[in-house]
Coordinates of N, CA and C in Angstrom, one line a residue:
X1 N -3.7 7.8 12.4 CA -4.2 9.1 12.4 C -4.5 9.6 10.9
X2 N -5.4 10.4 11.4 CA -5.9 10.8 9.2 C -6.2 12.4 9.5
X3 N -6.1 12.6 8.3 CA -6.0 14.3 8.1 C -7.8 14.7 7.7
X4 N -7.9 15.6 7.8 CA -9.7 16.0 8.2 C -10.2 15.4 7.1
X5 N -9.7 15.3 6.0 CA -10.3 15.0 4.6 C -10.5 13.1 4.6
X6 N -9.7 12.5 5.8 CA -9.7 11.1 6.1 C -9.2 10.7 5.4
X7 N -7.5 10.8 4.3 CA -6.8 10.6 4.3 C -5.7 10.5 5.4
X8 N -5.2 9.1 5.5 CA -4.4 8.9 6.3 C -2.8 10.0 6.1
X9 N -2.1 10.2 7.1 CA -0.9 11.1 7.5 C 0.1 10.8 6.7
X10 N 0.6 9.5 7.2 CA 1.7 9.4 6.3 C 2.4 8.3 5.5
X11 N 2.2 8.5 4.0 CA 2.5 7.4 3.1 C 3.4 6.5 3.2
X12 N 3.2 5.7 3.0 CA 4.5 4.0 2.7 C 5.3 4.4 1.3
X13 N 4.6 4.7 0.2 CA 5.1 5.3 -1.1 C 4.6 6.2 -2.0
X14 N 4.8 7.1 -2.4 CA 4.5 7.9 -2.7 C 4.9 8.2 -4.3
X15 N 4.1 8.2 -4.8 CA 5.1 8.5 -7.0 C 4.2 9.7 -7.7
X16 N 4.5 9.8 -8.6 CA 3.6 10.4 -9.5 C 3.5 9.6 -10.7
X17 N 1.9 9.4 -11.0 CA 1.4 8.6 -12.6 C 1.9 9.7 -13.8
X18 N 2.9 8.6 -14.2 CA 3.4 8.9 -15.7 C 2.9 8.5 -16.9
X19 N 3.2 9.2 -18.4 CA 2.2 8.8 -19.4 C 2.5 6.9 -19.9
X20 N 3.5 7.1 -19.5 CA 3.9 5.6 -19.5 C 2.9 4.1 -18.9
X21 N 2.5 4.9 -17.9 CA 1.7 4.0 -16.7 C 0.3 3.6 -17.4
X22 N 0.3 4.3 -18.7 CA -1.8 4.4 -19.0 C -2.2 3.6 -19.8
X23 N -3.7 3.1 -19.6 CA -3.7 2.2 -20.5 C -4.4 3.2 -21.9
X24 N -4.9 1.9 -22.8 CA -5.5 2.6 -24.2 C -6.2 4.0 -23.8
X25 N -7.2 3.8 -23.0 CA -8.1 5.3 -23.1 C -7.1 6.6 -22.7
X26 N -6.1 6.0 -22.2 CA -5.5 7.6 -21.6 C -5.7 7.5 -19.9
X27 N -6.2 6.8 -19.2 CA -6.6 6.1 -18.0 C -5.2 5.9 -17.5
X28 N -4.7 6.0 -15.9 CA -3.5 5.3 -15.4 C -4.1 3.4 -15.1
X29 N -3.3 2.4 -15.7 CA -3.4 1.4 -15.9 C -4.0 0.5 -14.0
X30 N -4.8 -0.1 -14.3 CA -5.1 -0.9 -12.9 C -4.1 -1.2 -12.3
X31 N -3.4 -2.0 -13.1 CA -2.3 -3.0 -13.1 C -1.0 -2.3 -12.1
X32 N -0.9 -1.2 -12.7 CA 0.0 -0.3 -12.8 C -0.3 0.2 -11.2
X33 N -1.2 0.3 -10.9 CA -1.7 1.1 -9.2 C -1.7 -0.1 -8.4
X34 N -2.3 -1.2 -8.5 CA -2.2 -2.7 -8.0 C -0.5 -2.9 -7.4
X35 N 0.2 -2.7 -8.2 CA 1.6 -2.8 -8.3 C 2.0 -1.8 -7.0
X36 N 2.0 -0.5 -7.1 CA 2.3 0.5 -6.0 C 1.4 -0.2 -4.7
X37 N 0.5 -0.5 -4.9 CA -0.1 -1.1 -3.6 C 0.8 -2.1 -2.7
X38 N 1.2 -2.9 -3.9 CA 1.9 -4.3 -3.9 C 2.8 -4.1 -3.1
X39 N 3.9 -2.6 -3.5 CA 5.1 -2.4 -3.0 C 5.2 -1.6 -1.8
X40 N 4.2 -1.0 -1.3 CA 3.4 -0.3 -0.4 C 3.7 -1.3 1.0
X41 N 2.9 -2.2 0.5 CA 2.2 -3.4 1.5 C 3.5 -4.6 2.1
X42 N 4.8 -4.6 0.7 CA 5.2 -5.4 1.3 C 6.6 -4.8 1.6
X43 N 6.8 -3.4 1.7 CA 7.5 -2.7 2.3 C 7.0 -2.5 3.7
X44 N 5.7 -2.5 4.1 CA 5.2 -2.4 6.4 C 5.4 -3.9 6.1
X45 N 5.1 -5.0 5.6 CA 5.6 -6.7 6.2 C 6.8 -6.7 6.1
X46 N 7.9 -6.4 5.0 CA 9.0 -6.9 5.2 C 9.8 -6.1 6.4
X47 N 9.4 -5.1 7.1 CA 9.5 -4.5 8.6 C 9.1 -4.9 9.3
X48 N 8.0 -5.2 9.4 CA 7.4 -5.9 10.5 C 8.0 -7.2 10.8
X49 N 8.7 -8.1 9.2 CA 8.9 -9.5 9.9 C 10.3 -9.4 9.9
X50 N 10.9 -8.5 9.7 CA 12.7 -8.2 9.3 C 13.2 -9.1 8.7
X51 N 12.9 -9.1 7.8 CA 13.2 -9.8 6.4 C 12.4 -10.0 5.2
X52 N 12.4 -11.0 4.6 CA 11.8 -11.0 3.0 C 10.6 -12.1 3.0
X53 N 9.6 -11.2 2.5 CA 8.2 -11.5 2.6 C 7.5 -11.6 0.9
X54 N 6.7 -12.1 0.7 CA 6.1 -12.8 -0.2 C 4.8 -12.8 -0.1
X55 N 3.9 -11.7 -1.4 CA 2.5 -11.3 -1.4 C 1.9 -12.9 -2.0
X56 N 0.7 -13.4 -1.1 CA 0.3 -14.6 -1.6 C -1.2 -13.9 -1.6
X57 N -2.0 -13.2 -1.6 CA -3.5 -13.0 -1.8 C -3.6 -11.1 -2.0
X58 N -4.8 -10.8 -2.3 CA -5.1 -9.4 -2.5 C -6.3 -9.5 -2.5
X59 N -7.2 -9.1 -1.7 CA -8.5 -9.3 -1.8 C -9.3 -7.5 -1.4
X60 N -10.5 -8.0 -2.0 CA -11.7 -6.8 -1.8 C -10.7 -6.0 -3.0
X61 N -10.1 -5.5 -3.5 CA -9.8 -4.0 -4.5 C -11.0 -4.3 -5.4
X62 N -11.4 -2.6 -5.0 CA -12.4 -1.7 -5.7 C -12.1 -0.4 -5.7
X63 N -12.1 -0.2 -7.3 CA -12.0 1.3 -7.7 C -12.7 2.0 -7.6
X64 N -12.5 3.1 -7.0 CA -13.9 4.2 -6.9 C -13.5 5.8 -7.8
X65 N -12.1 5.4 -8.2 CA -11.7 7.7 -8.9 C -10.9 6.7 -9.9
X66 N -11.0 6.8 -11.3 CA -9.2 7.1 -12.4 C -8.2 8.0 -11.4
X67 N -7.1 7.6 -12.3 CA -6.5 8.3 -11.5 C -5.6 9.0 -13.1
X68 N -5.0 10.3 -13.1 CA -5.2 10.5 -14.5 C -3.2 10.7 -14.6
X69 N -2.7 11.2 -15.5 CA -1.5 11.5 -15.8 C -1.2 12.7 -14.8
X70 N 0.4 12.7 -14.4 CA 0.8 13.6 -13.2 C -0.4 13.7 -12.1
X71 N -0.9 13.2 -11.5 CA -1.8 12.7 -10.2 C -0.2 12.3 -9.3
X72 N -0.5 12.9 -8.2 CA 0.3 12.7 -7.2 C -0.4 11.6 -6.5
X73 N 0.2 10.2 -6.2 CA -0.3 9.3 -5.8 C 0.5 8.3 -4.2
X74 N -0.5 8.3 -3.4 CA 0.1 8.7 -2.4 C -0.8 7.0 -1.4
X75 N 0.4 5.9 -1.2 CA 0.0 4.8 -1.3 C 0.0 4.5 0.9
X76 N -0.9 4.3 1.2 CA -1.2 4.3 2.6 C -1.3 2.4 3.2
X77 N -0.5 1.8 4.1 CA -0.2 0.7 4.4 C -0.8 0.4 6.3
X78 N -1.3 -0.3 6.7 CA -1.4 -0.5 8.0 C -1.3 -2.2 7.9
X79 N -0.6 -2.6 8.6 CA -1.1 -4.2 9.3 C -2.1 -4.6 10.2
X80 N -2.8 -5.4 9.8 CA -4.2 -5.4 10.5 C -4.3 -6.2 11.4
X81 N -3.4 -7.4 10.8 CA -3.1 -8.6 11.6 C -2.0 -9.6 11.5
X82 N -1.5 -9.8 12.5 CA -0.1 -10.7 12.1 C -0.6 -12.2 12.6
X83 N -0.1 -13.0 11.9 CA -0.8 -14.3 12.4 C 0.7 -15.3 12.7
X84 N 0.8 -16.5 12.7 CA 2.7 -16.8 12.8 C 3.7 -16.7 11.9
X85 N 3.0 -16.6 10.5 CA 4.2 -16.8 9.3 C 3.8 -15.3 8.5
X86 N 2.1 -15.4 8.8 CA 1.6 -14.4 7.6 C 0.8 -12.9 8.2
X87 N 1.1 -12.4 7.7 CA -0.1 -10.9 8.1 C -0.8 -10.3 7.0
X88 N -1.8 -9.2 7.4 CA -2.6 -9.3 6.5 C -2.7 -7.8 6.2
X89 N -2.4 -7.0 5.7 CA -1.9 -5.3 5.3 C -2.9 -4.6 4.7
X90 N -3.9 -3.5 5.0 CA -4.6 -3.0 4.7 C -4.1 -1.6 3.6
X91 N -4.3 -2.0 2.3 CA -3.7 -0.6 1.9 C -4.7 0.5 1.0
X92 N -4.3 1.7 1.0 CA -5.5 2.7 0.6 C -4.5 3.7 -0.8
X93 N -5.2 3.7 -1.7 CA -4.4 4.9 -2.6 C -5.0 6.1 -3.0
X94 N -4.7 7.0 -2.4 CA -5.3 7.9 -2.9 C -4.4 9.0 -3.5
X95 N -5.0 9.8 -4.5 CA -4.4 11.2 -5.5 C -4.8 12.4 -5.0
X96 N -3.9 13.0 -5.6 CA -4.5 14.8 -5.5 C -3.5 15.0 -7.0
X97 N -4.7 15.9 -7.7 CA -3.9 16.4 -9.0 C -2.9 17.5 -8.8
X98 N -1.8 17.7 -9.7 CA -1.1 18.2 -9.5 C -1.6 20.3 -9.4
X99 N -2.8 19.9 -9.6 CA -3.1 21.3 -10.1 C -3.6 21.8 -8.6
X100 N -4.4 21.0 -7.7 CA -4.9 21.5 -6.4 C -4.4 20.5 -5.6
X101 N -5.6 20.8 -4.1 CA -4.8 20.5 -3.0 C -5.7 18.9 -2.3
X102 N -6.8 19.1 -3.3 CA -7.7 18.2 -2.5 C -7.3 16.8 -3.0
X103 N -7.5 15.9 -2.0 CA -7.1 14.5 -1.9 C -8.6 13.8 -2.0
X104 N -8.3 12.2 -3.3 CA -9.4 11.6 -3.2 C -8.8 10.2 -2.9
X105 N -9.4 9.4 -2.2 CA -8.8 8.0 -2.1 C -9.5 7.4 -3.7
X106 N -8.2 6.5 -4.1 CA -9.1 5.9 -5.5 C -9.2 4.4 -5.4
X107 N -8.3 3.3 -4.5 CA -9.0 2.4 -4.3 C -8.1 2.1 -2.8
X108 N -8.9 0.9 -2.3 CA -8.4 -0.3 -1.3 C -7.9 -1.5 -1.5
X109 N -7.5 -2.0 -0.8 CA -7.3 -3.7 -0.7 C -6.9 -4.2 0.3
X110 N -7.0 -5.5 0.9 CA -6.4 -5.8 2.1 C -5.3 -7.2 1.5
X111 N -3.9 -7.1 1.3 CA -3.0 -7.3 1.1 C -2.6 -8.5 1.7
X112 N -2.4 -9.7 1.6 CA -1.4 -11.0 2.7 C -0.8 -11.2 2.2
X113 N 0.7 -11.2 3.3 CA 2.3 -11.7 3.2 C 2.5 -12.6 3.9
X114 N 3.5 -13.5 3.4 CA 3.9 -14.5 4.2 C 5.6 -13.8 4.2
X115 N 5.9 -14.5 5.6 CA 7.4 -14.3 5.9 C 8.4 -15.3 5.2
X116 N 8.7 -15.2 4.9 CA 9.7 -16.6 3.5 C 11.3 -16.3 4.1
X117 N 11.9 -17.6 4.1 CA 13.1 -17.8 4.6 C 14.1 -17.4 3.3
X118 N 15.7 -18.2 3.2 CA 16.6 -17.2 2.3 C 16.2 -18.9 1.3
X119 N 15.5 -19.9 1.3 CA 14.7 -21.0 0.4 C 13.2 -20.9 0.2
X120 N 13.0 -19.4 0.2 CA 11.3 -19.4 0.0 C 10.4 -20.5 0.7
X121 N 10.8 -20.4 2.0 CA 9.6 -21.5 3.1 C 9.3 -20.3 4.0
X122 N 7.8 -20.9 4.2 CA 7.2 -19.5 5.4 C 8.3 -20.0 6.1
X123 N 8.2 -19.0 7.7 CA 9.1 -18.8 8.4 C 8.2 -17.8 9.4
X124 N 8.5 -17.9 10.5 CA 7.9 -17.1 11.9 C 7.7 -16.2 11.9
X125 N 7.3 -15.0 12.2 CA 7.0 -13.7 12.2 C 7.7 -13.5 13.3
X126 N 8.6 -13.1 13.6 CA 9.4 -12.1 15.0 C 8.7 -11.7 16.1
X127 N 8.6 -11.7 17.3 CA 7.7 -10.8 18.2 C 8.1 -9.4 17.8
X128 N 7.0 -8.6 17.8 CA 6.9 -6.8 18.0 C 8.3 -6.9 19.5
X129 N 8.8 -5.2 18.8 CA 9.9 -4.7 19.6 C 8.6 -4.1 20.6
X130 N 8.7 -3.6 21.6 CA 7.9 -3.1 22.7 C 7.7 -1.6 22.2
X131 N 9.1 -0.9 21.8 CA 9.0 0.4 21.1 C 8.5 0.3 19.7
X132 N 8.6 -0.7 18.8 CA 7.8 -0.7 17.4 C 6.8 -0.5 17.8
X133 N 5.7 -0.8 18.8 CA 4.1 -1.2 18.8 C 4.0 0.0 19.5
X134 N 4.9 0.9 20.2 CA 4.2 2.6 21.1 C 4.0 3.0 20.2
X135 N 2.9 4.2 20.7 CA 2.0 5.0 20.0 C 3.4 6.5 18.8

């Protein structure tokens, strides 16, 4: 479900960009939003597989907004596909400045996890609960 503006409803994580986060120009760092993606994405896998999962690819990220100092940053997660060990997490970031109301998405990525055992070996993905997958 997404809100009129097509922002999705409801975040996986949610922070605010500190001065800490920026690179030279004064910019919030790539690196630094990549990262909340990262934790975003492998916070819906490590649910989805109930247990401890391991980001192996990140593909398609493109920037479209900076995102600037105190920006409410608001990180959006969906699974797109679960396959037997690994799935593949679609995630969106988008801001609204602290000063108004309007939301811009600033980048995407589509995220793969593998399910990793308590020896770091893939491992099975669980079947869906019947109630996890209702609407």
């Amino acid at each position: 479900m997404r809100a009129s503006d097509g922002c999705p409803i409801e975040p996986a994580v949610r922070t605010i960009a500190m001065p800490a986060d920026t690179n030279p120009a004064g910019d919030i760092f790539g690196g630094w939003l990549m990262a909340q993606m990262d934790l975003a994405a492998g916070n819906a896998a490590a649910r989805r597989a109930r247990g401890r999962c391991a980001t192996v690819a990140v593909d398609g990220m493109v920037f479209h907004r900076p995102v600037s100092v105190g920006d409410e940053v608001s990180l959006y997660a969906l699974i797109e596909h679960i396959g037997r060990t690994s799935m593949k997490i679609q995630v969106e970031a988008w801001r609204r400045s602290r000063f108004d109301e309007a939301r811009f998405k600033v980048t995407e990525a589509l995220f793969t996890f593998v399910a990793i055992d308590e020896n770091g070996r893939p491992r099975a993905i669980p079947p869906a609960d019947t109630q996890e997958e209702a609407p």
